[in-house]
Amino acid sequence: MAKGIGLPGKIWNTEKFLWLHDLTLIEDFNFPRAKNAAKIGFHGAFGYPIFFKGKFLGVIEFFSSNVHKPNMDIIEMFEASSKQIAQYITRKLSEELIKESEEKYKQLVEEASDIIYRTDHIGNVTYTNSIAERIMKMNKEMIIGRHFTDLIRPDWREKVQHFYLTQFNNKVSMTYLEFPALDANNNELWIGQNVRIIEEGGKLKGFHAVARDVSEKIKAQQELKNNEEKYRGIIENLDLGILEVDTNGVVVKAYQKYCQLTGYSEQELIGKNINKLLLDEGHE
């Protein structure tokens, strides 16, 4: 029914109870069901609104085959019961919304491209999503219940555990750390993860982590570092005085041969502008 139409529509519109002692006497076109109700033997009708914290939730209707005059005892009884019904409806709606929200969250977590997991207050994994199975080559049963450091390369375990203990002690809500882990086949991969502490009443309840495989990035960084070291090694062995400067002409690196030729130490050269160290063409 639309607002203002029929018994529930009238109650919706006025937000008050409505008692009709005999439907067969109604000629108002705003009660389209009245004639059909009379045909099947209904006479009396009563309805009242359901409210919760000032919010209109709906209408409950009653029909009778007898003609009834308004009864205040019945009206007062249903007004009292409507509060309990409103609380029940609101609770059920809240439960359904929470359930729907949890299901949507779970679906998003399961479909995420990153590992998402939680631990309890001592670091044992209590939940992980499906992507962890692919990246770590382990099923969930092999991960849940284990301490998260069990999956970290042994020489890094103490360092990582200390890092997260420091996070909690310093009340740092979010951190990022990269460390080497080992999959089910004992193959190394690097993990970069954001971790948020779960805290209630000042007590650590656990950690919530979002992690991804950053092995390719770490590999690229290592290759770059190796190339730089190789490049610097070649330059160090050249019998040339060489300086490295930035785009503003400021010295950032002075090689040994240049220092020998000029008498400067590297510390004296770094930070100086190259124009103050070199002579122009017209100088005699």
Coordinates of C-alpha atoms in Angstrom, one line a residue:
M1 CA 0.0 0.0 0.0
A2 CA 1.1 3.6 -0.7
K3 CA 1.2 6.1 2.1
G4 CA -2.3 7.3 3.0
I5 CA -4.0 4.3 1.2
G6 CA -5.8 1.6 3.0
L7 CA -5.4 0.7 6.7
P8 CA -1.6 0.4 6.7
G9 CA -1.3 3.5 4.5
K10 CA -3.5 5.6 6.8
I11 CA -1.5 4.5 9.9
W12 CA 1.8 5.2 8.0
N13 CA 0.5 8.7 7.2
T14 CA -0.8 9.6 10.7
E15 CA 1.7 7.4 12.7
K16 CA -1.2 6.6 15.0
F17 CA -3.3 3.4 15.6
L18 CA -6.6 3.0 13.6
W19 CA -9.7 1.1 14.6
L20 CA -12.4 0.3 12.1
H21 CA -15.4 -1.3 13.8
D22 CA -17.1 -2.4 10.5
L23 CA -15.4 -2.5 7.1
T24 CA -18.7 -3.0 5.3
L25 CA -19.7 0.5 6.2
I26 CA -16.7 2.1 4.6
E27 CA -17.3 4.1 1.4
D28 CA -13.9 5.8 1.3
F29 CA -12.1 5.0 -2.0
N30 CA -8.8 5.3 0.0
F31 CA -9.6 1.8 1.4
P32 CA -9.5 -0.3 -1.8
R33 CA -9.4 -3.6 0.2
A34 CA -12.5 -2.9 2.2
K35 CA -15.0 -4.4 -0.2
N36 CA -12.9 -7.5 -0.8
A37 CA -12.5 -7.9 3.0
A38 CA -16.3 -7.6 3.4
K39 CA -16.9 -10.2 0.8
I40 CA -14.9 -12.9 2.7
G41 CA -16.7 -12.0 5.9
F42 CA -14.4 -9.5 7.6
H43 CA -16.0 -6.7 9.6
G44 CA -13.7 -5.4 12.4
A45 CA -10.1 -4.1 11.6
F46 CA -7.4 -2.7 13.8
G47 CA -3.8 -1.6 13.1
Y48 CA -1.0 0.1 14.9
P49 CA 2.4 1.5 14.0
I50 CA 5.8 0.0 14.9
F51 CA 8.4 2.6 16.0
F52 CA 12.0 2.3 17.3
K53 CA 13.8 5.3 18.6
G54 CA 11.4 7.6 16.7
K55 CA 11.9 5.7 13.4
F56 CA 8.7 4.3 11.7
L57 CA 9.3 0.6 10.9
G58 CA 5.9 -0.6 9.7
V59 CA 2.3 -1.5 10.6
I60 CA 0.7 -4.6 12.1
E61 CA -3.0 -5.3 11.1
F62 CA -5.7 -7.5 12.6
F63 CA -9.0 -8.4 11.1
S64 CA -12.1 -10.0 12.7
S65 CA -15.3 -11.5 11.3
N66 CA -17.2 -9.7 14.1
V67 CA -18.1 -6.0 14.5
H68 CA -16.0 -4.6 17.4
K69 CA -16.1 -1.2 19.0
P70 CA -12.8 0.3 20.0
N71 CA -11.4 -1.4 23.1
M72 CA -8.8 0.7 24.9
D73 CA -7.4 -2.3 26.8
I74 CA -6.5 -4.0 23.6
I75 CA -5.1 -0.8 22.2
E76 CA -2.9 -0.2 25.2
M77 CA -1.8 -3.8 25.2
F78 CA -0.7 -3.6 21.6
E79 CA 1.0 -0.3 22.0
A80 CA 3.1 -1.8 24.8
S81 CA 3.9 -4.9 22.7
S82 CA 4.8 -2.8 19.7
K83 CA 7.9 -1.6 21.5
Q84 CA 9.1 -5.2 22.0
I85 CA 8.3 -6.1 18.4
A86 CA 10.2 -3.0 17.2
Q87 CA 13.2 -4.0 19.2
Y88 CA 13.1 -7.5 17.7
I89 CA 12.7 -6.2 14.2
T90 CA 15.6 -3.7 14.6
R91 CA 17.8 -6.4 16.1
K92 CA 17.1 -8.8 13.3
L93 CA 17.7 -6.1 10.7
S94 CA 21.0 -5.2 12.4
E95 CA 22.0 -8.9 12.5
E96 CA 21.2 -9.2 8.8
L97 CA 23.2 -6.1 7.9
I98 CA 26.1 -7.3 10.0
K99 CA 26.0 -10.7 8.3
E100 CA 25.7 -9.2 4.9
S101 CA 28.6 -6.8 5.7
E102 CA 30.7 -9.7 6.9
E103 CA 30.0 -11.8 3.9
K104 CA 30.9 -8.9 1.5
Y105 CA 34.1 -8.3 3.5
K106 CA 35.0 -12.0 3.4
Q107 CA 34.4 -12.1 -0.3
L108 CA 36.6 -9.0 -0.9
V109 CA 39.3 -10.5 1.3
E110 CA 39.2 -13.9 -0.5
E111 CA 39.3 -12.2 -3.9
A112 CA 42.2 -9.8 -3.0
S113 CA 45.5 -10.1 -4.8
D114 CA 47.4 -9.6 -1.5
I115 CA 47.8 -12.0 1.4
I116 CA 45.5 -10.9 4.2
Y117 CA 45.9 -12.6 7.6
R118 CA 45.3 -12.1 11.3
T119 CA 47.1 -13.3 14.4
D120 CA 46.2 -13.6 18.1
H121 CA 48.1 -11.7 20.8
I122 CA 51.1 -14.0 20.7
G123 CA 51.4 -14.1 17.0
N124 CA 49.7 -17.3 16.0
V125 CA 47.8 -17.1 12.7
T126 CA 44.0 -17.2 13.2
Y127 CA 42.9 -16.5 9.7
T128 CA 44.3 -16.2 6.2
N129 CA 42.8 -15.7 2.8
S130 CA 43.2 -18.0 -0.3
I131 CA 46.0 -16.0 -2.0
A132 CA 48.3 -17.1 0.8
E133 CA 47.9 -20.7 -0.4
R134 CA 49.2 -19.8 -3.9
I135 CA 52.0 -17.6 -2.8
M136 CA 53.3 -19.8 0.1
K137 CA 52.4 -23.0 -1.7
M138 CA 50.6 -24.2 1.5
N139 CA 46.9 -24.8 2.2
K140 CA 45.3 -22.9 5.0
E141 CA 45.5 -25.8 7.4
M142 CA 49.3 -25.6 7.1
I143 CA 49.3 -21.9 8.0
I144 CA 46.5 -21.4 10.6
G145 CA 47.6 -22.1 14.1
R146 CA 51.3 -21.6 13.4
H147 CA 53.3 -18.6 14.7
F148 CA 53.8 -16.2 11.8
T149 CA 57.6 -16.2 12.3
D150 CA 57.6 -19.9 11.4
L151 CA 57.2 -18.8 7.8
I152 CA 60.2 -16.3 7.9
R153 CA 63.7 -17.2 7.0
P154 CA 65.4 -18.3 10.3
D155 CA 68.1 -15.6 10.4
W156 CA 65.4 -12.9 10.1
R157 CA 62.9 -14.2 12.7
E158 CA 64.2 -12.5 15.8
K159 CA 64.6 -9.2 13.9
V160 CA 61.0 -9.3 12.6
Q161 CA 59.6 -10.3 16.0
H162 CA 61.4 -7.5 17.7
F163 CA 60.1 -5.0 15.0
Y164 CA 56.5 -5.9 15.8
L165 CA 57.0 -6.0 19.5
T166 CA 58.4 -2.4 19.2
Q167 CA 55.3 -1.4 17.1
F168 CA 53.0 -2.5 19.9
N169 CA 55.1 -1.1 22.8
N170 CA 55.3 2.3 21.0
K171 CA 51.5 2.2 20.1
V172 CA 52.3 2.6 16.4
S173 CA 49.0 1.8 14.6
M174 CA 50.5 0.9 11.2
T175 CA 53.9 -0.2 10.0
Y176 CA 55.5 -1.5 6.8
L177 CA 58.4 -4.1 6.7
E178 CA 60.0 -6.2 4.1
F179 CA 61.6 -9.6 5.0
P180 CA 62.5 -12.9 3.5
A181 CA 60.1 -15.9 3.9
L182 CA 60.2 -19.5 2.9
D183 CA 57.4 -21.3 1.1
A184 CA 56.4 -25.0 1.5
N185 CA 59.3 -26.0 -0.8
N186 CA 61.8 -24.0 1.3
N187 CA 62.2 -21.5 -1.6
E188 CA 62.9 -18.0 -0.6
L189 CA 60.6 -15.1 -1.4
W190 CA 60.5 -11.6 -0.1
I191 CA 57.3 -10.3 1.6
G192 CA 56.4 -6.6 2.1
Q193 CA 53.6 -6.2 4.6
N194 CA 51.6 -3.5 6.3
V195 CA 50.6 -4.5 9.8
R196 CA 47.9 -2.9 12.0
I197 CA 47.7 -3.8 15.7
I198 CA 44.4 -5.0 17.1
E199 CA 44.0 -3.5 20.5
E200 CA 41.1 -3.5 23.0
G201 CA 41.2 -1.8 26.4
G202 CA 44.9 -1.2 26.1
K203 CA 45.6 -4.9 25.6
L204 CA 47.1 -6.4 22.5
K205 CA 44.5 -8.7 20.8
G206 CA 46.5 -9.5 17.7
F207 CA 47.8 -8.1 14.4
H208 CA 46.0 -7.6 11.1
A209 CA 48.4 -7.9 8.1
V210 CA 48.2 -7.2 4.4
A211 CA 51.2 -8.7 2.6
R212 CA 52.5 -9.1 -1.0
D213 CA 55.3 -10.9 -2.8
V214 CA 58.0 -8.2 -3.5
S215 CA 60.7 -10.6 -4.6
E216 CA 61.0 -9.0 -8.0
K217 CA 61.5 -5.6 -6.5
I218 CA 64.1 -6.9 -4.1
K219 CA 65.8 -8.7 -6.9
A220 CA 65.9 -5.6 -9.1
Q221 CA 67.3 -3.5 -6.2
Q222 CA 70.0 -6.1 -5.6
E223 CA 71.0 -6.1 -9.3
L224 CA 71.1 -2.3 -9.3
K225 CA 73.3 -2.4 -6.2
N226 CA 75.6 -5.0 -7.8
N227 CA 75.9 -3.0 -11.0
E228 CA 76.7 0.2 -9.0
E229 CA 79.4 -1.7 -7.0
K230 CA 80.8 -3.1 -10.3
Y231 CA 80.7 0.4 -11.9
R232 CA 82.4 2.0 -8.9
G233 CA 85.0 -0.8 -8.8
I234 CA 85.9 -0.1 -12.4
I235 CA 86.2 3.6 -11.9
E236 CA 88.3 3.2 -8.8
N237 CA 90.9 1.2 -10.8
L238 CA 91.0 3.8 -13.6
D239 CA 94.1 6.1 -13.6
L240 CA 91.8 9.1 -13.9
G241 CA 90.7 11.8 -11.5
I242 CA 86.9 11.5 -11.4
L243 CA 84.2 13.4 -9.6
E244 CA 80.5 12.6 -9.5
V245 CA 78.2 15.6 -9.3
D246 CA 74.4 16.0 -9.2
T247 CA 72.3 18.0 -11.6
N248 CA 73.1 21.2 -9.7
G249 CA 76.8 20.7 -10.1
V250 CA 77.3 19.7 -6.4
V251 CA 79.9 17.0 -5.7
V252 CA 78.4 13.7 -4.4
K253 CA 81.4 11.4 -4.8
A254 CA 85.1 12.0 -5.2
Y255 CA 87.3 9.0 -6.3
Q256 CA 90.7 8.3 -4.8
K257 CA 92.7 9.3 -7.8
Y258 CA 91.1 12.8 -8.0
C259 CA 91.9 13.3 -4.3
Q260 CA 95.5 12.2 -4.9
L261 CA 95.9 14.6 -7.8
T262 CA 94.3 17.6 -6.0
G263 CA 95.3 17.0 -2.4
Y264 CA 91.7 17.3 -1.2
S265 CA 90.1 14.6 0.9
E266 CA 86.7 13.2 -0.2
Q267 CA 85.1 14.8 2.8
E268 CA 86.4 18.2 1.8
L269 CA 85.0 17.8 -1.8
I270 CA 81.5 16.4 -1.1
G271 CA 79.0 19.2 -1.1
K272 CA 81.1 21.7 -3.0
N273 CA 80.0 23.2 -6.3
I274 CA 82.1 21.9 -9.2
N275 CA 82.4 25.5 -10.6
K276 CA 84.5 26.5 -7.6
L277 CA 86.9 23.6 -8.1
L278 CA 87.6 24.0 -11.8
L279 CA 89.4 26.8 -13.6
D280 CA 87.8 28.5 -16.6
E281 CA 89.5 28.6 -20.1
G282 CA 90.8 32.1 -19.6
H283 CA 92.7 31.5 -16.4
E284 CA 96.5 31.6 -16.6

